[in-house]
Amino acid sequence: MPTVRFQSGEMVMGRWPGSNLYYEVKVLRFSPKSQLYTVIYKDGTELELKDQDIKSATGFRTRSRSRSRSRSPARRRSRSRSPARITRRSSSRTAAVAAAAAITESTPNSRRDAKLKDVLENPTKPVENNSNNKHENKEENDTANKVTEKPEAKVEAEPEMSQGRYNLRRRKDDGDAKAVEVKQLQLEEEEAKPTTVPAATSTTPLDFGGRIGAYFWLLFLPAWVLFLLLQVTLVDPSLANFPPPLPPLETLFDGQALGIVLLWTLFQALLYILPVGKLSEGMPLRTGERLKYRTNGFFAIVVSAVAVAAAVYQGVDLTYIHSNFLQLAVASFLGSFLLSVYLYVRSRYVPPDQLALGGNSGNVVYDFFKGHELNPRIKNFDLKFFCEMRPGLIGWCVINFAMALAEMQEQHLEAPSHAMILVNLFQLLYVVDGLWNEEAILTTMDLMHDGFGFMLAFGDLVWVPFTYSLQAYYLVTHPNPLGLPALIAIVAIKLLGFYIFRMSNSQKNAFRRNPSDPKLAHLKTIPTATGKSLLVSGWWGVVRHPNYLGDLIMALAWSLPCGFSHLLPWYYMIYFIILLVHRNSRDMSECRRKYGSAWDEYCQTVRYRIIPGIY
Ligand code: NDP
């Protein structure tokens, strides 16, 4: 039985993850299971540290340097770099930013330095912070000004607090403060030990209703898709017709449908592995490594479109998709389920540093649902990236096209209806845009934080293609003639949503990829202790998720062509509001854990989450 060296409440020196800098921290608790200490820094950030990353305060050697008196990221910011105290350009640099900068400048060829820099900039450190709810409440109530801080930290931070902990400044004003820090950081680097990679622990808060929730979602999601698909085939898909008649069980499975789904997936896999298109780098992982992704999605959809057109030209009847929709969905469900089993099994054998921080509850059902391995790969074939962007997404467009053909057949039309054309074009634009900007997905939550399990596999392979196409399916048997003013209004709504969505996503993506991009120099930012900054002006200064706002406006434009006769074509809009509100709160918790009080500052500055002035 290993001894517990430090007791709760003890003040010790804790290593800042990924660096060789030690700060004064307070031990909160020790977990015998994970063998990790939970410690709190003076800026309120809680982290879990291994025993070897903690030193006793008394035995710790104090370095004699004039500018390094502080022992926490908060103190470094507040004492020596407070914008309130000093007006020099270097005033607001965080310890981590400075460390990263110093390392860049000192020994650029050193692998260890590069690794340290990467880890410093890496957002996904195993931060465990139970103050999320407190934070949410505090923010909603609009009472407190700052997160709870230890009294001593408060004293240190006081000079800044009068103006807010972080200064809001134009990014170009970051200027060239690096030199000031270089020597200090070099000194620390000379004494460096190998960087410790924080491990994922089983203490990450559970999402989606926890263990019970996972059971529920596992049963509910497939049942809900079945319900929707049965409902949309009804002449009157209203709630009055609930429950829809169930087809005989044996008709749900069809070998041919399974074959088509398999062939389609293999075809997309083939396009994905072709050495065509750019190799893009993902965000730094906890190990400091950056994975490479073949971002040739646009190429894939163009080739797929040509293949589908050639097949139709050769006489292939694409309306098969309409008449066998349920069977195709069941086949895709089986595929996603088997894939999830495979993912769960392999997640149990990969090294801890390749696991996501969630999906490690120890409960089989929860972990199977949530997914645990962050980037499961077979050689260079990235399963999560592939499933997120290819078979389901491109398949959705093919389904929509098939529905347009089915509508013409069903309603004896020479061309698809205006409503059908709008739905097809709008959703095609959404997918093509996603594939054109495929690299942007590398900075999204799914890719950066979530493990790959049933939730994403089912979402990517079943939910997206088979429920997002419901509007087109609905229009096959529920015509909705549109006049010119309605057409113009709907197109205008779509374009507005698309503009907000694209601009905001591109702005964040560009900023995350290159924070010093001169095109973004006019934007204000808030530095955080991780070394990354948060945009606090531009799109991300309007609301905290401008990209969700644009997406929601587009969702409205997708439903409007179907009219108001039934709720079913509005299902996507309703579902999407729920999804994005929940996603927003998940992201808020995640960012609160990552960025601590800097995130609070951001939330105080940008008060609304998605809709300006309302929510
Ligand atoms: P975001 O792309 O908004 O990513 C959230 C992350 O952005 C945060 O975790 C944080 O990560 C970073 N971030 C947050 N605030 C700031 C800021 N002020 N400055 C800089 N970085 C910030 O979220 P999603 O992955 O959920 O969404 C991506 C897109 O996909 C959205 O447009 C969404 O609408 C769309 N989407 C569509 C779905 C659909 O089914 N149609 C489903 C889900 C999403 P970090 O700081 O670590 O970089």
XYZ file of C-alpha atoms and ligand atoms in Angstrom:
663
model
C 0.000 0.000 0.000
C 1.691 3.235 -1.084
C 1.895 5.940 1.554
C -0.042 9.171 1.167
C 2.666 11.801 1.391
C 0.476 14.863 1.569
C -2.652 15.510 3.562
C -5.798 17.463 2.680
C -5.343 21.156 3.359
C -1.543 20.998 3.120
C 0.182 23.710 1.055
C 2.657 22.133 -1.353
C 4.335 22.857 -4.672
C 2.542 21.357 -7.671
C 3.854 21.021 -11.159
C 1.781 22.782 -13.830
C 0.834 19.972 -16.228
C 3.040 19.634 -19.233
C 5.589 22.092 -17.922
C 8.346 22.090 -15.375
C 6.984 25.021 -13.476
C 5.902 24.526 -9.893
C 3.291 26.629 -8.131
C 1.989 26.779 -4.636
C -1.140 24.656 -4.402
C -3.396 23.345 -1.713
C -4.081 19.621 -1.483
C -7.814 18.995 -1.546
C -7.898 15.204 -1.510
C -6.141 12.044 -2.554
C -7.827 9.271 -4.521
C -6.430 5.838 -3.584
C -8.060 4.425 -6.711
C -6.409 6.706 -9.255
C -3.437 7.475 -6.991
C -3.891 11.142 -7.850
C -3.989 14.227 -5.671
C -6.625 16.854 -6.385
C -5.021 20.229 -5.807
C -6.234 23.770 -6.191
C -4.144 26.613 -7.572
C -4.508 30.142 -6.371
C -6.613 31.189 -9.343
C -9.172 28.544 -8.420
C -8.121 25.988 -11.029
C -8.328 22.424 -9.746
C -6.128 19.740 -11.199
C -5.263 16.154 -10.481
C -1.567 15.532 -10.079
C 0.529 12.461 -9.668
C 2.644 12.025 -6.578
C 5.850 12.744 -8.467
C 4.462 16.079 -9.630
C 4.160 17.350 -6.075
C 6.966 18.547 -3.843
C 6.839 19.572 -0.253
C 6.816 23.350 0.144
C 9.559 23.341 2.752
C 11.982 21.291 0.721
C 11.359 23.267 -2.404
C 14.283 25.310 -3.546
C 13.370 28.946 -4.059
C 15.086 30.434 -7.037
C 16.633 33.820 -6.671
C 15.193 35.847 -9.421
C 13.640 39.158 -9.199
C 10.614 38.578 -11.358
C 9.555 35.138 -10.322
C 8.071 35.663 -6.942
C 4.721 34.274 -7.764
C 3.929 30.634 -7.325
C 0.662 30.247 -9.175
C -0.527 31.107 -12.642
C -2.858 33.616 -11.040
C -0.084 35.268 -9.097
C 2.180 35.473 -12.060
C -0.523 37.239 -13.919
C -1.528 39.447 -11.112
C 1.744 40.457 -9.552
C 4.277 40.754 -12.235
C 2.130 41.189 -15.290
C -0.950 42.922 -14.099
C -2.299 45.336 -16.652
C -3.405 47.432 -13.720
C 0.130 47.741 -12.432
C 2.212 48.015 -15.524
C 1.464 49.618 -18.805
C 4.161 47.866 -20.713
C 3.123 45.607 -23.542
C 4.218 42.538 -21.660
C 1.856 43.255 -18.856
C -0.739 40.615 -19.268
C 1.107 37.569 -20.365
C 0.258 34.437 -18.467
C 2.888 32.075 -17.173
C 1.921 29.530 -19.731
C 1.956 31.937 -22.642
C 5.289 33.183 -21.528
C 6.607 29.682 -21.169
C 5.464 28.749 -24.612
C 6.906 31.912 -26.074
C 10.194 31.494 -24.305
C 10.530 27.957 -25.473
C 9.802 28.908 -29.035
C 12.524 31.475 -28.955
C 15.118 29.657 -26.937
C 15.801 26.321 -28.576
C 13.499 25.800 -31.492
C 15.034 22.525 -32.500
C 14.659 20.814 -29.227
C 12.016 18.114 -29.278
C 11.425 18.415 -25.592
C 10.801 22.117 -25.909
C 8.383 21.641 -28.732
C 6.571 19.075 -26.669
C 6.409 21.380 -23.704
C 5.050 24.150 -25.853
C 2.426 21.881 -27.318
C 1.314 20.578 -23.991
C 1.087 24.059 -22.614
C -1.183 25.010 -25.438
C -3.161 21.836 -25.092
C -6.613 22.442 -23.708
C -7.515 18.879 -22.791
C -5.795 18.472 -19.530
C -7.476 16.376 -16.858
C -8.928 19.200 -14.897
C -11.503 18.182 -12.391
C -13.524 21.069 -11.167
C -16.666 20.633 -9.217
C -17.508 24.258 -9.314
C -19.244 24.153 -12.674
C -22.694 24.291 -11.265
C -21.670 26.918 -8.833
C -20.367 28.845 -11.734
C -23.542 28.443 -13.736
C -25.679 29.544 -10.819
C -23.434 32.403 -10.075
C -23.537 33.531 -13.639
C -27.280 33.193 -13.936
C -27.840 35.113 -10.747
C -25.418 37.738 -11.864
C -24.256 38.342 -8.376
C -20.677 37.492 -7.683
C -17.944 39.025 -9.649
C -15.341 36.298 -9.432
C -15.086 32.581 -8.821
C -14.398 31.498 -5.301
C -10.788 32.057 -4.555
C -8.606 31.270 -1.630
C -8.151 34.354 0.534
C -4.453 34.553 -0.154
C -5.051 34.356 -3.875
C -7.537 37.133 -3.559
C -4.996 39.387 -1.962
C -2.554 38.713 -4.739
C -5.095 39.320 -7.433
C -6.517 42.473 -5.946
C -4.715 45.047 -8.080
C -6.205 43.473 -11.179
C -9.638 42.935 -9.890
C -10.478 46.543 -9.938
C -10.250 46.347 -13.687
C -11.225 42.722 -14.075
C -8.765 39.936 -13.743
C -7.831 39.904 -17.390
C -7.283 42.857 -19.561
C -9.169 43.075 -22.803
C -6.653 44.192 -25.291
C -6.068 44.154 -28.973
C -4.097 41.084 -29.836
C -1.411 42.889 -31.708
C -0.648 44.576 -28.427
C 0.646 41.233 -27.201
C 3.686 42.521 -28.910
C 7.147 41.268 -28.295
C 7.265 40.698 -24.613
C 8.850 37.336 -25.086
C 12.427 38.423 -24.540
C 11.706 39.487 -20.996
C 10.592 36.006 -20.134
C 13.076 34.010 -22.123
C 15.887 33.885 -19.617
C 13.672 32.997 -16.753
C 12.047 30.178 -18.641
C 15.320 28.952 -20.017
C 16.580 28.603 -16.482
C 13.623 26.483 -15.621
C 14.048 24.473 -18.768
C 17.658 23.679 -17.991
C 16.508 21.929 -14.906
C 13.709 20.228 -16.733
C 12.710 16.645 -16.254
C 10.771 14.722 -18.891
C 7.296 16.148 -19.314
C 4.542 14.305 -17.547
C 1.503 13.483 -19.606
C -1.591 13.755 -17.467
C -3.646 10.599 -17.521
C -7.396 10.405 -17.969
C -8.954 9.482 -14.669
C -12.285 8.005 -13.787
C -13.476 11.152 -12.067
C -14.755 13.116 -15.057
C -18.378 14.164 -14.466
C -20.869 11.993 -16.318
C -22.959 13.483 -19.132
C -26.324 12.482 -20.516
C -27.883 11.505 -17.220
C -24.976 9.310 -16.158
C -25.282 5.545 -16.023
C -29.069 5.423 -15.976
C -29.141 7.984 -18.780
C -26.877 5.803 -20.902
C -29.298 2.855 -20.622
C -32.127 5.166 -21.556
C -30.411 6.694 -24.583
C -29.216 3.343 -25.860
C -32.812 2.143 -26.049
C -34.490 5.426 -26.828
C -32.396 6.642 -29.764
C -32.940 3.642 -32.071
C -36.605 3.462 -31.019
C -37.038 7.150 -31.777
C -35.532 6.803 -35.249
C -37.851 3.866 -35.898
C -40.795 5.946 -34.717
C -39.904 8.876 -36.974
C -39.401 6.693 -40.012
C -42.719 4.940 -39.461
C -44.450 8.227 -38.861
C -43.185 9.887 -42.035
C -44.686 7.148 -44.206
C -48.178 7.931 -42.891
C -50.570 10.075 -44.900
C -51.330 11.971 -41.721
C -48.166 11.935 -39.591
C -49.770 13.703 -36.660
C -49.601 12.871 -33.001
C -53.212 11.691 -33.291
C -51.814 8.699 -35.154
C -49.570 7.608 -32.341
C -48.312 4.940 -32.189
C -47.817 4.219 -35.876
C -48.513 0.642 -36.986
C -45.422 -1.535 -36.543
C -44.290 -3.518 -39.573
C -43.605 -7.268 -39.127
C -40.181 -7.713 -37.550
C -38.802 -9.849 -40.377
C -39.415 -7.065 -42.911
C -37.049 -4.742 -41.051
C -33.956 -6.626 -42.051
C -33.027 -6.898 -45.684
C -29.794 -8.432 -46.961
C -29.701 -6.222 -50.024
C -30.051 -3.082 -47.924
C -27.211 -4.283 -45.699
C -25.089 -4.921 -48.793
C -25.778 -1.428 -50.107
C -24.835 0.184 -46.781
C -21.626 -1.857 -46.655
C -20.698 -1.051 -50.243
C -21.376 2.628 -49.698
C -19.210 2.698 -46.577
C -16.380 0.861 -48.332
C -16.622 3.208 -51.298
C -16.316 6.195 -48.977
C -13.437 4.539 -47.143
C -11.657 4.051 -50.446
C -12.071 7.719 -51.329
C -10.833 8.678 -47.875
C -7.588 6.739 -48.140
C -6.731 7.899 -51.647
C -3.639 10.100 -51.500
C -5.615 13.040 -52.869
C -6.033 16.334 -51.040
C -4.441 17.954 -48.089
C -2.996 16.317 -44.995
C -4.183 18.525 -42.131
C -2.877 18.580 -38.603
C -5.243 18.097 -35.707
C -5.019 20.035 -32.457
C -2.262 18.978 -30.022
C -3.181 15.954 -27.948
C -2.343 15.516 -24.270
C 0.842 13.800 -25.351
C 1.784 16.852 -27.372
C 1.398 14.844 -30.558
C -0.600 16.219 -33.499
C -2.383 13.681 -35.661
C -2.632 14.072 -39.404
C -5.934 13.824 -41.246
C -6.579 13.418 -44.940
C -9.047 16.251 -45.542
C -10.276 15.322 -49.006
C -13.994 15.454 -48.206
C -14.841 17.801 -51.044
C -13.119 15.467 -53.470
C -15.126 12.589 -51.961
C -18.496 14.270 -52.474
C -17.663 15.278 -56.038
C -16.630 11.720 -56.938
C -19.703 10.375 -55.130
C -21.970 12.734 -57.080
C -20.423 11.614 -60.359
C -20.808 7.950 -59.338
C -24.460 8.432 -58.351
C -25.219 10.346 -61.563
C -23.543 7.601 -63.604
C -25.557 4.953 -61.760
C -28.836 6.788 -62.451
C -27.809 7.227 -66.083
C -27.180 3.487 -66.258
C -30.735 2.871 -65.079
C -30.196 2.276 -61.365
C -33.469 3.101 -59.634
C -32.555 5.407 -56.784
C -36.127 5.491 -55.525
C -35.207 2.162 -53.925
C -33.884 4.330 -51.109
C -37.349 5.771 -50.557
C -39.151 2.449 -50.662
C -36.579 0.656 -48.475
C -35.718 3.480 -46.142
C -36.480 1.558 -42.981
C -34.386 -1.429 -44.055
C -31.459 0.801 -44.943
C -31.731 2.505 -41.567
C -31.806 -0.841 -39.744
C -28.750 -2.014 -41.700
C -26.909 1.185 -40.774
C -27.946 0.741 -37.165
C -26.458 -2.771 -37.124
C -23.256 -1.384 -38.612
C -23.021 1.380 -36.038
C -23.727 -1.036 -33.196
C -21.027 -3.492 -34.285
C -18.602 -0.628 -34.753
C -19.370 0.609 -31.225
C -18.698 -2.850 -29.781
C -15.363 -2.908 -31.572
C -14.570 0.596 -30.305
C -15.435 -0.293 -26.745
C -13.272 -3.424 -26.770
C -10.267 -1.685 -28.262
C -10.601 1.253 -25.864
C -9.792 -1.144 -23.040
C -6.375 -1.920 -24.462
C -5.022 1.442 -25.567
C -2.586 3.466 -23.440
C -4.243 5.951 -21.035
C -2.879 8.983 -22.865
C -4.954 8.042 -25.911
C -8.221 8.056 -24.022
C -10.759 10.857 -23.795
C -11.381 12.329 -20.383
C -14.988 11.103 -20.463
C -16.318 7.609 -21.027
C -14.247 6.148 -18.218
C -16.856 5.678 -15.529
C -16.131 1.968 -15.203
C -19.753 1.247 -16.096
C -19.825 -0.831 -19.278
C -23.057 0.619 -20.639
C -22.110 4.235 -19.993
C -18.624 3.841 -21.412
C -19.945 1.940 -24.425
C -22.417 4.760 -25.058
C -20.089 7.694 -24.457
C -16.949 6.232 -26.027
C -13.545 6.307 -24.451
C -10.784 6.236 -27.030
C -10.228 9.720 -28.387
C -8.879 8.974 -31.840
C -9.273 5.294 -32.680
C -7.216 4.541 -35.743
C -6.387 1.535 -37.844
C -2.958 2.542 -39.090
C -3.644 6.034 -40.468
C -7.351 5.447 -40.956
C -9.072 7.638 -38.389
C -12.404 5.976 -37.618
C -13.992 8.928 -35.845
C -13.048 11.523 -38.426
C -14.169 9.224 -41.251
C -17.551 8.466 -39.686
C -18.170 12.100 -38.759
C -17.573 13.425 -42.250
C -18.135 10.783 -44.889
C -20.658 7.910 -45.169
C -23.480 9.559 -43.205
C -22.995 13.119 -44.339
C -22.565 12.371 -48.036
C -25.186 9.622 -47.726
C -27.661 12.243 -46.469
C -27.325 14.162 -49.760
C -27.810 10.999 -51.810
C -30.942 10.211 -49.789
C -32.290 13.717 -50.403
C -31.641 13.343 -54.116
C -33.415 9.982 -54.121
C -36.392 11.628 -52.385
C -36.550 14.242 -55.143
C -36.716 11.435 -57.720
C -39.334 9.636 -55.625
C -41.406 12.815 -55.416
C -41.376 13.186 -59.193
C -42.457 9.569 -59.538
C -45.088 9.709 -56.801
C -46.632 13.014 -57.839
C -46.115 12.581 -61.581
C -43.946 15.671 -61.857
C -41.449 16.489 -64.549
C -39.216 18.217 -62.068
C -39.017 18.274 -58.280
C -41.223 20.816 -56.486
C -39.807 24.155 -55.374
C -39.968 23.069 -51.765
C -38.046 19.883 -52.556
C -35.438 21.824 -54.524
C -34.946 24.240 -51.631
C -34.561 21.463 -49.077
C -32.130 19.613 -51.343
C -30.056 22.671 -52.152
C -29.962 24.005 -48.598
C -28.829 20.743 -47.109
C -26.413 20.078 -49.955
C -24.870 23.489 -49.312
C -24.524 22.614 -45.627
C -22.736 19.361 -46.384
C -20.569 20.715 -49.188
C -19.551 23.622 -46.984
C -18.679 21.202 -44.185
C -16.547 19.143 -46.537
C -14.946 22.157 -48.195
C -13.958 23.413 -44.738
C -13.330 19.924 -43.460
C -10.262 21.008 -41.547
C -12.498 23.072 -39.272
C -13.966 19.959 -37.704
C -10.575 19.287 -36.146
C -11.204 22.118 -33.672
C -14.727 21.013 -32.713
C -15.820 19.298 -29.513
C -16.448 15.942 -31.159
C -12.946 15.667 -32.512
C -11.075 17.287 -29.660
C -12.851 16.045 -26.563
C -15.353 13.248 -27.071
C -14.362 9.620 -27.129
C -15.648 7.568 -30.037
C -18.445 5.254 -28.965
C -22.070 4.473 -29.677
C -23.221 8.063 -29.240
C -21.127 9.382 -32.112
C -21.167 6.221 -34.244
C -24.959 6.039 -34.138
C -25.232 9.788 -34.624
C -22.935 9.821 -37.623
C -24.159 6.705 -39.382
C -27.863 6.545 -38.537
C -29.162 9.717 -36.964
C -27.734 12.196 -39.451
C -28.553 10.454 -42.746
C -31.918 9.019 -41.737
C -33.466 11.758 -39.634
C -31.938 14.848 -41.216
C -33.475 13.772 -44.528
C -36.988 13.606 -43.098
C -38.002 16.913 -44.637
C -37.250 15.617 -48.126
C -38.955 12.322 -47.283
C -41.998 14.185 -46.005
C -42.287 16.250 -49.186
C -42.494 13.107 -51.345
C -46.055 12.520 -50.210
C -46.921 15.922 -48.694
C -46.639 18.579 -51.403
C -46.389 22.186 -50.253
C -46.563 24.723 -53.099
C -44.554 27.900 -52.427
C -45.212 31.334 -53.872
C -42.401 33.648 -54.964
C -42.406 35.860 -51.823
C -42.184 32.777 -49.619
C -39.361 31.416 -51.759
C -37.401 34.658 -51.495
C -37.969 34.955 -47.757
C -36.851 31.385 -47.114
C -33.734 31.782 -49.249
C -32.885 35.028 -47.407
C -33.207 33.289 -44.034
C -30.988 30.476 -45.188
C -28.320 32.853 -46.476
C -28.359 34.876 -43.269
C -27.930 31.741 -41.167
C -25.224 30.434 -43.424
C -23.307 33.697 -43.270
C -23.298 33.774 -39.463
C -22.464 30.079 -39.248
C -19.590 30.181 -41.714
C -18.053 33.442 -40.560
C -18.059 32.534 -36.879
C -16.757 29.019 -37.396
C -14.022 30.237 -39.719
C -13.020 32.988 -37.312
C -12.580 30.592 -34.414
C -10.890 28.001 -36.553
C -8.431 30.544 -37.948
C -7.723 31.836 -34.460
C -7.145 28.388 -33.006
C -4.885 27.417 -35.876
C -2.857 30.608 -35.817
C -3.525 32.995 -32.931
C -1.084 35.478 -34.460
C -2.874 35.623 -37.790
C -2.575 39.310 -38.809
C -6.148 39.185 -40.160
C -7.347 38.629 -36.607
C -5.110 41.239 -35.012
C -8.032 43.619 -34.441
C -9.804 41.130 -32.182
C -9.700 41.352 -28.414
C -8.812 38.294 -26.409
C -8.684 37.034 -22.861
C -5.560 35.066 -21.969
C -6.018 31.865 -20.020
C -3.717 29.854 -17.808
C -3.438 27.133 -20.459
C -1.621 29.470 -22.811
C -4.580 29.619 -25.197
C -6.674 32.766 -25.414
C -10.394 33.273 -25.786
C -11.821 35.578 -28.420
C -13.918 38.227 -26.782
C -14.770 40.445 -29.725
C -15.786 39.791 -33.318
C -18.354 37.009 -33.708
C -17.369 35.406 -30.407
C -17.965 38.692 -28.626
C -21.611 38.834 -29.767
C -22.681 35.591 -28.120
C -20.741 32.624 -26.765
C -21.820 30.374 -29.615
C -22.486 32.451 -32.730
C -21.985 29.329 -34.840
C -24.960 27.697 -33.103
C -27.061 30.768 -33.820
C -26.289 30.568 -37.547
C -26.964 26.839 -37.538
C -30.353 27.360 -35.895
C -31.370 30.008 -38.417
C -30.455 27.592 -41.188
C -32.508 24.861 -39.512
C -35.486 27.195 -39.653
C -34.976 27.658 -43.385
C -34.921 23.877 -43.862
C -38.297 23.390 -42.212
C -40.153 26.349 -43.689
C -40.470 24.843 -47.218
C -42.504 21.994 -45.729
C -45.220 24.314 -44.425
C -47.109 24.166 -41.172
C -49.528 21.274 -41.709
C -47.596 18.861 -39.523
C -45.043 18.935 -36.770
C -42.894 16.217 -38.313
C -40.851 18.349 -40.734
C -40.234 20.693 -37.805
C -38.784 17.858 -35.853
C -35.241 18.776 -36.915
C -35.665 22.351 -35.714
C -37.009 21.246 -32.321
C -34.402 18.553 -31.894
C -31.651 20.922 -32.927
C -32.626 23.536 -30.348
C -32.469 20.865 -27.636
C -29.188 19.511 -28.982
C -27.468 22.874 -29.165
C -28.712 24.065 -25.780
C -27.400 20.877 -24.209
C -24.210 21.005 -26.246
C -23.711 24.589 -25.164
C -23.985 23.646 -21.508
C -21.598 20.705 -21.984
C -19.133 23.002 -23.669
C -19.520 25.614 -20.940
C -18.667 23.032 -18.293
C -15.721 21.816 -20.319
C -14.409 25.341 -20.867
C -14.923 26.191 -17.209
C -12.768 23.218 -16.304
C -10.149 24.140 -18.881
C -9.949 27.853 -18.387
C -11.066 28.436 -14.795
C -11.596 32.078 -13.925
C -10.678 33.248 -17.438
C -13.828 31.527 -18.631
C -15.851 33.336 -15.960
C -14.398 36.566 -17.209
C -15.409 35.689 -20.749
C -18.943 34.847 -19.636
C -19.222 38.115 -17.762
C -18.099 40.028 -20.824
C -20.184 38.060 -23.324
C -23.410 37.585 -21.457
C -25.568 35.638 -23.871
C -25.020 32.088 -24.947
C -26.672 31.743 -28.347
C -29.299 34.408 -29.055
C -28.245 38.015 -28.355
C -30.386 39.653 -25.689
C -32.506 36.532 -25.163
C -30.515 33.444 -24.264
P -17.617 24.864 -31.283
O -17.057 24.765 -32.656
O -18.324 26.108 -30.943
O -16.440 24.532 -30.306
C -16.464 24.861 -28.956
C -15.042 25.118 -28.571
O -14.601 26.352 -29.127
C -14.830 25.276 -27.084
O -14.730 24.044 -26.441
C -13.515 26.020 -27.062
O -12.512 25.045 -27.349
C -13.636 26.943 -28.264
N -14.125 28.244 -27.866
C -15.255 28.552 -27.197
N -15.377 29.864 -27.017
C -14.285 30.414 -27.587
C -13.820 31.750 -27.716
N -14.500 32.782 -27.232
N -12.654 31.953 -28.346
C -11.951 30.912 -28.857
N -12.336 29.629 -28.743
C -13.488 29.379 -28.125
O -18.644 23.746 -30.923
P -19.178 22.459 -31.637
O -18.099 21.504 -31.876
O -20.314 22.038 -30.786
O -19.807 22.974 -33.032
C -19.119 23.134 -34.267
C -20.135 23.440 -35.364
O -20.864 22.257 -35.667
C -21.162 24.489 -34.942
O -21.396 25.355 -35.992
C -22.411 23.685 -34.669
O -23.566 24.436 -34.940
C -22.247 22.525 -35.624
N -22.923 21.328 -35.168
C -23.872 20.799 -35.980
C -24.531 19.674 -35.607
C -25.553 19.113 -36.476
O -26.027 18.030 -36.177
N -25.955 19.758 -37.534
C -24.239 18.986 -34.339
C -23.219 19.639 -33.552
C -22.589 20.764 -33.965
P -10.934 25.343 -27.216
O -10.798 26.568 -26.397
O -10.400 24.130 -26.582
O -10.452 25.532 -28.625
